[in-house]
PDB file of C-alpha atoms and ligand atoms in Angstrom:
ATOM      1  CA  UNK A   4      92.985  47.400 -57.368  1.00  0.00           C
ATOM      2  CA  UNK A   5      91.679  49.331 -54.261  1.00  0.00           C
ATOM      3  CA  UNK A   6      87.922  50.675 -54.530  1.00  0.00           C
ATOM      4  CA  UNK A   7      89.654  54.514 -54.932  1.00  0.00           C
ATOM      5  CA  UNK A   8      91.938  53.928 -57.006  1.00  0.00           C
ATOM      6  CA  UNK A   9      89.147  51.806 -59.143  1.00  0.00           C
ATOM      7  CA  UNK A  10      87.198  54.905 -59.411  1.00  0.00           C
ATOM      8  CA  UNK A  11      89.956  57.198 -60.319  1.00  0.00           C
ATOM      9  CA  UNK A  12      90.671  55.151 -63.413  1.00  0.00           C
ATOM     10  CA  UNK A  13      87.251  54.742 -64.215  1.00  0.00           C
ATOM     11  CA  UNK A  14      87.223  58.585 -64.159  1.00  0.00           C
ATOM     12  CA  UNK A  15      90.122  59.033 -66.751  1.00  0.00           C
ATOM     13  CA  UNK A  16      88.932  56.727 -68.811  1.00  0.00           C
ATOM     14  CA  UNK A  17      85.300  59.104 -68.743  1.00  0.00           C
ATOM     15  CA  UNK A  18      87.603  62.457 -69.198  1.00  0.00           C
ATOM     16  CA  UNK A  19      90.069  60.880 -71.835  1.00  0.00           C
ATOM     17  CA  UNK A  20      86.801  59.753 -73.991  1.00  0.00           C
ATOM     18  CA  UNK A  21      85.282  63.307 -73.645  1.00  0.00           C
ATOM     19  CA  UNK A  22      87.814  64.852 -74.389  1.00  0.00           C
ATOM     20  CA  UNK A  23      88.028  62.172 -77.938  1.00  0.00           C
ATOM     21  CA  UNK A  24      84.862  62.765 -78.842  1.00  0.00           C
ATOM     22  CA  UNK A  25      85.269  67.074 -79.592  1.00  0.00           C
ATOM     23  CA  UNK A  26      89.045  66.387 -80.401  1.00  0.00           C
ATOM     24  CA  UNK A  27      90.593  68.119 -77.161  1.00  0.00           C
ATOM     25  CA  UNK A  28      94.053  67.199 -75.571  1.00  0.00           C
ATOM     26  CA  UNK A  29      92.884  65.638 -72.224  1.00  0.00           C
ATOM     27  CA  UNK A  30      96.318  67.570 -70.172  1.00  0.00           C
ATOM     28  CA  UNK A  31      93.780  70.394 -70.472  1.00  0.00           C
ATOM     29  CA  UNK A  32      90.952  69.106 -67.797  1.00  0.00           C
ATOM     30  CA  UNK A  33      92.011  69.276 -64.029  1.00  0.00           C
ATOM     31  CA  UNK A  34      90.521  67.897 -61.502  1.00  0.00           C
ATOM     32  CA  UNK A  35      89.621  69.291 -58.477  1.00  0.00           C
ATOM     33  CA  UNK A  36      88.798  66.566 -55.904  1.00  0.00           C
ATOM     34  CA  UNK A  37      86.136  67.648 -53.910  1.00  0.00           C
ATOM     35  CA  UNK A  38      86.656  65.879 -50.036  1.00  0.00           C
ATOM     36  CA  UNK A  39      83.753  68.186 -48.435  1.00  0.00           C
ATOM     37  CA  UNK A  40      81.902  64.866 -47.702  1.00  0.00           C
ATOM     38  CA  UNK A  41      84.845  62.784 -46.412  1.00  0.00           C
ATOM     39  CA  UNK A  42      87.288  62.796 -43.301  1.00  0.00           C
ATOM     40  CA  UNK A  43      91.248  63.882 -43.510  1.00  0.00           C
ATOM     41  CA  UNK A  44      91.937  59.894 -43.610  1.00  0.00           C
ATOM     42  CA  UNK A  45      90.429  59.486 -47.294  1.00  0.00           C
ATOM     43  CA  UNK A  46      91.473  62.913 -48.279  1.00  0.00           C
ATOM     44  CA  UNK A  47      95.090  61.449 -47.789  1.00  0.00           C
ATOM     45  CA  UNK A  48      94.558  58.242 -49.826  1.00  0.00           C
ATOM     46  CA  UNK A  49      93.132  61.185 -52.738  1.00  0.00           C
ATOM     47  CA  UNK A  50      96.437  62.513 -52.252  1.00  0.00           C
ATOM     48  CA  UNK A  51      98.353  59.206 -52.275  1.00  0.00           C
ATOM     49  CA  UNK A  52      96.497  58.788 -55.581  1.00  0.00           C
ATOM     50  CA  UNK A  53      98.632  61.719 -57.571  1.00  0.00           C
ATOM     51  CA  UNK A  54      95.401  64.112 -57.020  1.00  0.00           C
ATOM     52  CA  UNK A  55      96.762  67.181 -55.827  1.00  0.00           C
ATOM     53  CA  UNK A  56      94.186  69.695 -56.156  1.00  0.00           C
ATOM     54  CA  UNK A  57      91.745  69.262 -53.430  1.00  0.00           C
ATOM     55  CA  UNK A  58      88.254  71.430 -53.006  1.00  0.00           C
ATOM     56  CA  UNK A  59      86.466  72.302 -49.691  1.00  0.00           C
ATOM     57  CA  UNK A  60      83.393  74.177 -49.119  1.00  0.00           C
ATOM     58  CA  UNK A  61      83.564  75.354 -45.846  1.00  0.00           C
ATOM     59  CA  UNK A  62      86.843  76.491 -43.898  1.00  0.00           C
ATOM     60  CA  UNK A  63      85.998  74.355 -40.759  1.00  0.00           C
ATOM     61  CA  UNK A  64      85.717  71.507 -42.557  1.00  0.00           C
ATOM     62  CA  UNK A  65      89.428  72.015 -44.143  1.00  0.00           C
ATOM     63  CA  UNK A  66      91.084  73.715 -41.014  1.00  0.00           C
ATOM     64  CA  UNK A  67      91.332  70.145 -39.360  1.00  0.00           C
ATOM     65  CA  UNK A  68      92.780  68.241 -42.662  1.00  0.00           C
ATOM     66  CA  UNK A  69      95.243  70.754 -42.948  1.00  0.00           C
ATOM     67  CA  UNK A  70      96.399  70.304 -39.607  1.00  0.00           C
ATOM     68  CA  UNK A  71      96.555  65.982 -40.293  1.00  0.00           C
ATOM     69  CA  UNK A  72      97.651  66.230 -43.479  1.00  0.00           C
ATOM     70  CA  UNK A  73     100.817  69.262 -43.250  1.00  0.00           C
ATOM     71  CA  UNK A  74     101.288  70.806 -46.438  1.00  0.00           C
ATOM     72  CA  UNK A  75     100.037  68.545 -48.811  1.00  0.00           C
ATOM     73  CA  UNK A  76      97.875  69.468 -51.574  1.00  0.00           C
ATOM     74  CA  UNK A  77      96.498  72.500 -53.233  1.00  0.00           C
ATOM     75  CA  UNK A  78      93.449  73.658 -52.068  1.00  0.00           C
ATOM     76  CA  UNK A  79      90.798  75.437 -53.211  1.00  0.00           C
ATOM     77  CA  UNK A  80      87.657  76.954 -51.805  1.00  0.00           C
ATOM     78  CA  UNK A  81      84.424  75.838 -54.165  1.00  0.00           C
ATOM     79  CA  UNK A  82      81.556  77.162 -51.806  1.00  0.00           C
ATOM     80  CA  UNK A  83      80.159  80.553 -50.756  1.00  0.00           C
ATOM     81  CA  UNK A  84      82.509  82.624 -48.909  1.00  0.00           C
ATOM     82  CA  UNK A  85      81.702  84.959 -46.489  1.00  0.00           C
ATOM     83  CA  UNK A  86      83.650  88.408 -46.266  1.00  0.00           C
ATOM     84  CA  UNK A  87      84.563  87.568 -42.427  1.00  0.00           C
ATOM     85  CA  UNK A  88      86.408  83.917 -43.873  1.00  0.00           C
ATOM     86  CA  UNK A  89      88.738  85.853 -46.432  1.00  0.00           C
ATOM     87  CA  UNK A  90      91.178  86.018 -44.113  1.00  0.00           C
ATOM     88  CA  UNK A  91      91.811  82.775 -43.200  1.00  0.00           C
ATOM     89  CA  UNK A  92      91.116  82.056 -46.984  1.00  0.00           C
ATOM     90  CA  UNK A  93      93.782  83.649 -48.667  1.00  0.00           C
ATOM     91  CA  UNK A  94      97.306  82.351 -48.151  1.00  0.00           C
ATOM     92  CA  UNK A  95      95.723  78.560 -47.373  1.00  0.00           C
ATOM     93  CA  UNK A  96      93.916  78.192 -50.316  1.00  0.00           C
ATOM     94  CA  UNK A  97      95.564  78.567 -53.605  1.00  0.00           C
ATOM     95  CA  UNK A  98      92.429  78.848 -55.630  1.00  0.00           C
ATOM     96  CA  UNK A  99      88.713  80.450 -55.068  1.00  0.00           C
ATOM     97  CA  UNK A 100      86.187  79.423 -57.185  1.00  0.00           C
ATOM     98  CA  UNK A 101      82.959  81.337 -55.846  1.00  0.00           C
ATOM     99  CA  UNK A 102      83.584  84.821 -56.322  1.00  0.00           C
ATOM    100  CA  UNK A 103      80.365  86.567 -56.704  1.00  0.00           C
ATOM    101  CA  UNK A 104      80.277  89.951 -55.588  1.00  0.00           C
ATOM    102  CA  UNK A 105      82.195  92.778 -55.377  1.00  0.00           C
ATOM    103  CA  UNK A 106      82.400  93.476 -51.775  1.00  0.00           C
ATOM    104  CA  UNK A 107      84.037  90.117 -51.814  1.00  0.00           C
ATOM    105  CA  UNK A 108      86.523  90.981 -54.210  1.00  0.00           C
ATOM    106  CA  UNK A 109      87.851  94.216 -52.489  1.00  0.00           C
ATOM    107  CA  UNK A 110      88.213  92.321 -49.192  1.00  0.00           C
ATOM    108  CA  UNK A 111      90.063  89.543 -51.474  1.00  0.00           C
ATOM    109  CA  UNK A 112      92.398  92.185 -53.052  1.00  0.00           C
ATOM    110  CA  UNK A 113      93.114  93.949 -49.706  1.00  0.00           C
ATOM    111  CA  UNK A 114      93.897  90.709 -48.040  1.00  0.00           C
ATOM    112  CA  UNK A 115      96.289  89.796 -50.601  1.00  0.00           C
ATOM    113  CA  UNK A 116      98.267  92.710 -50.711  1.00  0.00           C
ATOM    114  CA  UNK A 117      98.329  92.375 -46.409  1.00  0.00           C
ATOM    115  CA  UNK A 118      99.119  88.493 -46.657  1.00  0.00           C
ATOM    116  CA  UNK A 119     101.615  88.690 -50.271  1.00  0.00           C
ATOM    117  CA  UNK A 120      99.766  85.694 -51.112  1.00  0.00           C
ATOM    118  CA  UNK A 121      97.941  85.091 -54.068  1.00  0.00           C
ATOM    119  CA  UNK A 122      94.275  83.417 -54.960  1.00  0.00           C
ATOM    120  CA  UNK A 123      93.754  82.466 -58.646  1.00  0.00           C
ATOM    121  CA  UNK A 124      90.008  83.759 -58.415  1.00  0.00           C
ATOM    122  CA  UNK A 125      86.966  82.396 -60.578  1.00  0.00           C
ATOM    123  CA  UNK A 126      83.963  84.989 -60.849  1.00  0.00           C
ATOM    124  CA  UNK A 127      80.583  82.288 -60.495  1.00  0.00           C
ATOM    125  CA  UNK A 128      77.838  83.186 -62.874  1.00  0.00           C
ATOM    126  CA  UNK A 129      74.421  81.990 -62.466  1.00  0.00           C
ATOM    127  CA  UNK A 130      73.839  80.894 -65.961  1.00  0.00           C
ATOM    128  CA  UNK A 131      70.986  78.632 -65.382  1.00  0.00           C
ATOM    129  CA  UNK A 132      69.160  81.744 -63.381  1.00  0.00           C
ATOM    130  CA  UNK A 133      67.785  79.461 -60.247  1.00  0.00           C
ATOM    131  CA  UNK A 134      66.856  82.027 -57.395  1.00  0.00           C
ATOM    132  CA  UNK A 135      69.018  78.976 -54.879  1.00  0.00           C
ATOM    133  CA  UNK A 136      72.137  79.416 -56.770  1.00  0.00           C
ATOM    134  CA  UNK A 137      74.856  82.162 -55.672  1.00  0.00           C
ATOM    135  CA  UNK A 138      76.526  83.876 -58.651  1.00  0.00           C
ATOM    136  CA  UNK A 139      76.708  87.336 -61.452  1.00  0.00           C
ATOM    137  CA  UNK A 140      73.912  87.446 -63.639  1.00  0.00           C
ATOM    138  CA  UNK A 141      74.896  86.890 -67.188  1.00  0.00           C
ATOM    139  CA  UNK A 142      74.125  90.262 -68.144  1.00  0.00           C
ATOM    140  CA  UNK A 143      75.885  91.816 -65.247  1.00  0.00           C
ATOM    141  CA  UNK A 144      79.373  89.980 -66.037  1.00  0.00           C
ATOM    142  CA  UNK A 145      80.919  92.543 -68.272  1.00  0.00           C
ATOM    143  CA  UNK A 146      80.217  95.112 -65.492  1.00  0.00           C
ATOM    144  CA  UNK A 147      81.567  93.305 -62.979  1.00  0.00           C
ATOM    145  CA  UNK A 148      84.998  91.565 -64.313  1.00  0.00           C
ATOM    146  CA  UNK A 149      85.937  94.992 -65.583  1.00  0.00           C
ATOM    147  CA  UNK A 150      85.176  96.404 -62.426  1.00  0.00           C
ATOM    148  CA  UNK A 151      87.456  93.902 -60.601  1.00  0.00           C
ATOM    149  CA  UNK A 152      89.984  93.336 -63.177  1.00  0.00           C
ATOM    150  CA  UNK A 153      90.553  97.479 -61.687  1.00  0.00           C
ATOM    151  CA  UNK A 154      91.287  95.632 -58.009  1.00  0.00           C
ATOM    152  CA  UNK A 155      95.607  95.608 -58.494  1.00  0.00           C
ATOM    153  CA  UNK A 156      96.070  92.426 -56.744  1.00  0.00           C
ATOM    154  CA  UNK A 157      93.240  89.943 -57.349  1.00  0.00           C
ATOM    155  CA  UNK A 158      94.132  87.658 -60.268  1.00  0.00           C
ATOM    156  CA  UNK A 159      90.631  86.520 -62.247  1.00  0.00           C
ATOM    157  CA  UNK A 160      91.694  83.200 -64.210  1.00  0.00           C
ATOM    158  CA  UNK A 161      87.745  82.244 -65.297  1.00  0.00           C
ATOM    159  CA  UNK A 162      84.396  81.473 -65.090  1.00  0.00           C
ATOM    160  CA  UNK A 163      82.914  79.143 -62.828  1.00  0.00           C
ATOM    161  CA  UNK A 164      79.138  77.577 -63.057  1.00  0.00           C
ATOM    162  CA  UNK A 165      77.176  75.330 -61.167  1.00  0.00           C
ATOM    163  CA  UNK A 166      74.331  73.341 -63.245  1.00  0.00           C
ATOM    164  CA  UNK A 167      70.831  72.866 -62.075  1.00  0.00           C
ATOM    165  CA  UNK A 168      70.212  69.318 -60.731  1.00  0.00           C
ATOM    166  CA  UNK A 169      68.526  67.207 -63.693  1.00  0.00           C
ATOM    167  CA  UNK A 170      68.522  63.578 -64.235  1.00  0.00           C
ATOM    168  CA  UNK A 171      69.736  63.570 -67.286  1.00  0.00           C
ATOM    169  CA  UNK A 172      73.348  65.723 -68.165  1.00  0.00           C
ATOM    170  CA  UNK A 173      72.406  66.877 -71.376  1.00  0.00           C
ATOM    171  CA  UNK A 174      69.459  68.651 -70.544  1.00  0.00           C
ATOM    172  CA  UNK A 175      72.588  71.075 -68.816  1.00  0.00           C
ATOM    173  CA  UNK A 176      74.356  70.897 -71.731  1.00  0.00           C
ATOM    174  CA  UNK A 177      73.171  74.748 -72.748  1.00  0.00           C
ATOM    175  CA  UNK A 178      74.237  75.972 -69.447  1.00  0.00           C
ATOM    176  CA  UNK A 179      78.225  75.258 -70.288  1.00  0.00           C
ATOM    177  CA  UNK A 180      77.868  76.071 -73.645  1.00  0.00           C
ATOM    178  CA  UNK A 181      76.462  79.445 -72.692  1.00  0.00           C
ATOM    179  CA  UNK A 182      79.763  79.807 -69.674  1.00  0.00           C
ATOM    180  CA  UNK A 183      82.225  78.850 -72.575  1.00  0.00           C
ATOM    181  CA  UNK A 184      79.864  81.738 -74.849  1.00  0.00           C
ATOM    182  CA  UNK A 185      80.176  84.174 -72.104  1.00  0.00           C
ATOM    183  CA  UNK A 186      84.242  83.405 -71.502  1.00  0.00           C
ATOM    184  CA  UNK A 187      84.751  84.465 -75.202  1.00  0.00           C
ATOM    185  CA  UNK A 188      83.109  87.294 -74.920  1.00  0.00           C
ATOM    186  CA  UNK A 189      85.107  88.781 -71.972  1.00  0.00           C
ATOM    187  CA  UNK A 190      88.305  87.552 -73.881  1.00  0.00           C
ATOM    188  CA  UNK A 191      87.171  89.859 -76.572  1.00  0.00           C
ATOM    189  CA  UNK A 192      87.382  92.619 -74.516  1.00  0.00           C
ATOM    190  CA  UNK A 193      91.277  92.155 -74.971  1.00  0.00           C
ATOM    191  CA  UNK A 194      91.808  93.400 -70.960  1.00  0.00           C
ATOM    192  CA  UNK A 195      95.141  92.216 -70.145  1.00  0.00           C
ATOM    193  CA  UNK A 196      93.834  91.295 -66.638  1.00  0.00           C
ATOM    194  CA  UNK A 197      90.876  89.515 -68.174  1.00  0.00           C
ATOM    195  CA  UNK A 198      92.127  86.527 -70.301  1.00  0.00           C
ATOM    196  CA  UNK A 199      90.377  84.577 -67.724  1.00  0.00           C
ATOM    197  CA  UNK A 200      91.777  81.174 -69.889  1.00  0.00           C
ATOM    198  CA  UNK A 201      90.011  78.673 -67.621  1.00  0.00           C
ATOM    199  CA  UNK A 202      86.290  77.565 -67.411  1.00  0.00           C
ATOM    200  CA  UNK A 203      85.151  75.703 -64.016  1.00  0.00           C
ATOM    201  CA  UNK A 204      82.332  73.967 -64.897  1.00  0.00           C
ATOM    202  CA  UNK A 205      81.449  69.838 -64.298  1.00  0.00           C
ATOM    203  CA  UNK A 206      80.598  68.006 -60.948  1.00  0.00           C
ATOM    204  CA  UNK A 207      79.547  64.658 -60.588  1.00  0.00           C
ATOM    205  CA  UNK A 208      76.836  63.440 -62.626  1.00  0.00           C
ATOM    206  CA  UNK A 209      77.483  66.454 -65.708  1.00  0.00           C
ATOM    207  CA  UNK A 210      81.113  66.647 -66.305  1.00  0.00           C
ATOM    208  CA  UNK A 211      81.579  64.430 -69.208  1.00  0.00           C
ATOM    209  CA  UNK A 212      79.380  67.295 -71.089  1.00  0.00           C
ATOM    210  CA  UNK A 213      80.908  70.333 -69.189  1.00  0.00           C
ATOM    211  CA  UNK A 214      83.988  68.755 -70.937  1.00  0.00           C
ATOM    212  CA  UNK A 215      82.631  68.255 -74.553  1.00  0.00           C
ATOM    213  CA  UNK A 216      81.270  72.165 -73.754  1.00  0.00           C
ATOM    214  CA  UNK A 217      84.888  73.142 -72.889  1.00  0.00           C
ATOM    215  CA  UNK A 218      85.312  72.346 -69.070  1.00  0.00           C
ATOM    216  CA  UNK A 219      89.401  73.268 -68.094  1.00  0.00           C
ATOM    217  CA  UNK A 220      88.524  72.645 -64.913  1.00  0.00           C
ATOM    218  CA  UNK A 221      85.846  69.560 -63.580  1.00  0.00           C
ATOM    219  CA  UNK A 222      84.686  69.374 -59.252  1.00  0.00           C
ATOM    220  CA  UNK A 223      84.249  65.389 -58.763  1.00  0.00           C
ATOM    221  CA  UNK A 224      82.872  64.816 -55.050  1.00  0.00           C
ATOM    222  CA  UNK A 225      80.842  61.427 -55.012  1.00  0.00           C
ATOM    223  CA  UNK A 226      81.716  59.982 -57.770  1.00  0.00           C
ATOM    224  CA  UNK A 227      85.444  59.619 -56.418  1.00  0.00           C
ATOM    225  CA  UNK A 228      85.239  59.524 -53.007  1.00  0.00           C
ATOM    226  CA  UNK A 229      81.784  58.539 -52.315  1.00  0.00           C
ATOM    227  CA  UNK A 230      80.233  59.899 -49.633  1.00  0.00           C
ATOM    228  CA  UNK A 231      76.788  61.762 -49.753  1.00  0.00           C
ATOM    229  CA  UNK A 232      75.164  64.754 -51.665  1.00  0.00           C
ATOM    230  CA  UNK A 233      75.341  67.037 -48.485  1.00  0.00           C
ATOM    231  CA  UNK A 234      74.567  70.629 -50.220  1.00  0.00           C
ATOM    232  CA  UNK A 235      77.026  73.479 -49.834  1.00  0.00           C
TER     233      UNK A 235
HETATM  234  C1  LIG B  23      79.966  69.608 -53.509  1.00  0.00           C
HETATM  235  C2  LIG B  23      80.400  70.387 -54.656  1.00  0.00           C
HETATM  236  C3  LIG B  23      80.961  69.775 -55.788  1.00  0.00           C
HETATM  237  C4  LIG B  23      81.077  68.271 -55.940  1.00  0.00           C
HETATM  238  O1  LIG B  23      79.814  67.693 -56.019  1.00  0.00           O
HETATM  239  P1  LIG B  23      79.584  66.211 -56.559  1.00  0.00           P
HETATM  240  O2  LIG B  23      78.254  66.266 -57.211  1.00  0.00           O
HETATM  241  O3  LIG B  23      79.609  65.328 -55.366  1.00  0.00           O
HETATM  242  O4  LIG B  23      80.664  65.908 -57.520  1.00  0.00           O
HETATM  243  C5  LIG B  23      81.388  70.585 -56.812  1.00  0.00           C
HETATM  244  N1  LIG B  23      81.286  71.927 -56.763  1.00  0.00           N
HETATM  245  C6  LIG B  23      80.762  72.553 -55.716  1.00  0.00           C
HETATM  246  C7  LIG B  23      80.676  74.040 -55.717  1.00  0.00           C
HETATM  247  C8  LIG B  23      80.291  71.814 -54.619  1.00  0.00           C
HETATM  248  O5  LIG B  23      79.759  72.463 -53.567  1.00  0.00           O
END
């Protein structure tokens, strides 16, 4: 077996025992594989693998492996997005992970409507509260999804976190389990346009316990395709 495709079992194996542990059906995780640190050449072998969601950070970075790599894959933006990128954002990318402000989110729902193309949206809350980390304040979420769920084209499908940095996972363990708190809370609401059914939440070296905490969605950079722990 090829190093990659070694990897991607090994990863299976981790989400399939997760998911055993809290009694979840494992066709419920996706993966998003994250190719930020890695060139169009290994992004294609991720394909070749069955992956089909891939995650960039940075439209430069994905411009080129679209070009190599035609129409393959379904991409979706994980990093900060500036209002000045939405355009060549929506239509290319099928899903957005970051959203964090509404300024964002009218340029978003304008360019939609221009483009007829949709982005499945996920509104990024800082839940662990770190002054680095983009994201709505827990207490501001309400506020804000209802305030975006009023945008007529921008389609909110969940939460998305990103976990402080620790050395050991479950020491972020209260950080999902406060995303999957704040999800249900929202759904409670009973807005049509906020069922938001998906939770974003697992990278590397935490998404064994995103999953136990509820994780329908898990970003795997390095330990897939290897490749550094470049920020963005
Ligand atoms: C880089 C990145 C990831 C993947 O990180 P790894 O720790 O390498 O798995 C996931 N999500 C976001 C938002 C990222 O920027």
């Amino acid at each position: 077996m090829d190093e990659l495709t070694n990897r991607w079992e090994h990863i299976q194996q981790r989400i399939q025992k997760a998911c055993h542990r809290v009694g979840r059906d494992p066709n419920t995780v996706h993966v998003v594989a994250v190719t930020k640190y890695v060139d169009s050449e290994r992004t294609s072998r991720v394909l070749d693998l069955g992956l089909d969601h891939i995650g960039e950070s940075r439209v430069q970075d994905a411009v080129p492996k679209w070009k190599s790599l035609g129409d393959r894959g379904t991409w979706h933006f994980i990093g900060h997005l500036q209002r000045n990128k939405v355009k060549e954002v929506v239509g290319r990318f099928t899903y957005l992970h970051s959203l964090d402000r509404f300024s964002l989110a009218e340029e978003i729902d304008r360019r939609i409507r221009q483009k007829n193309k949709p982005l499945r949206c996920f509104i990024q809350v800082n839940v662990s509260g770190e002054v680095t980390k983009f994201g709505i304040p827990p207490r501001e979420l309400e506020e804000f999804a209802r305030e975006v769920a009023n945008l007529s084209s921008i389609e909110i499908i969940g939460l998305m976190t990103m976990a402080p940095i620790v050395d050991n996972p479950e020491e972020v363990r209260p950080v999902f389990r406060e995303l999957k708190r704040l999800q249900e809370k929202i759904q409670r609401l009973n807005q049509p346009r906020l069922r938001i059914p998906h939770l974003s939440m697992g990278m590397s070296r935490d998404f064994d316990v995103a999953i136990e905490e509820g994780a329908t969605w898990v970003r795997l950079g390095s330990v897939l395709v290897g490749g550094g722990m470049r920020g963005g």
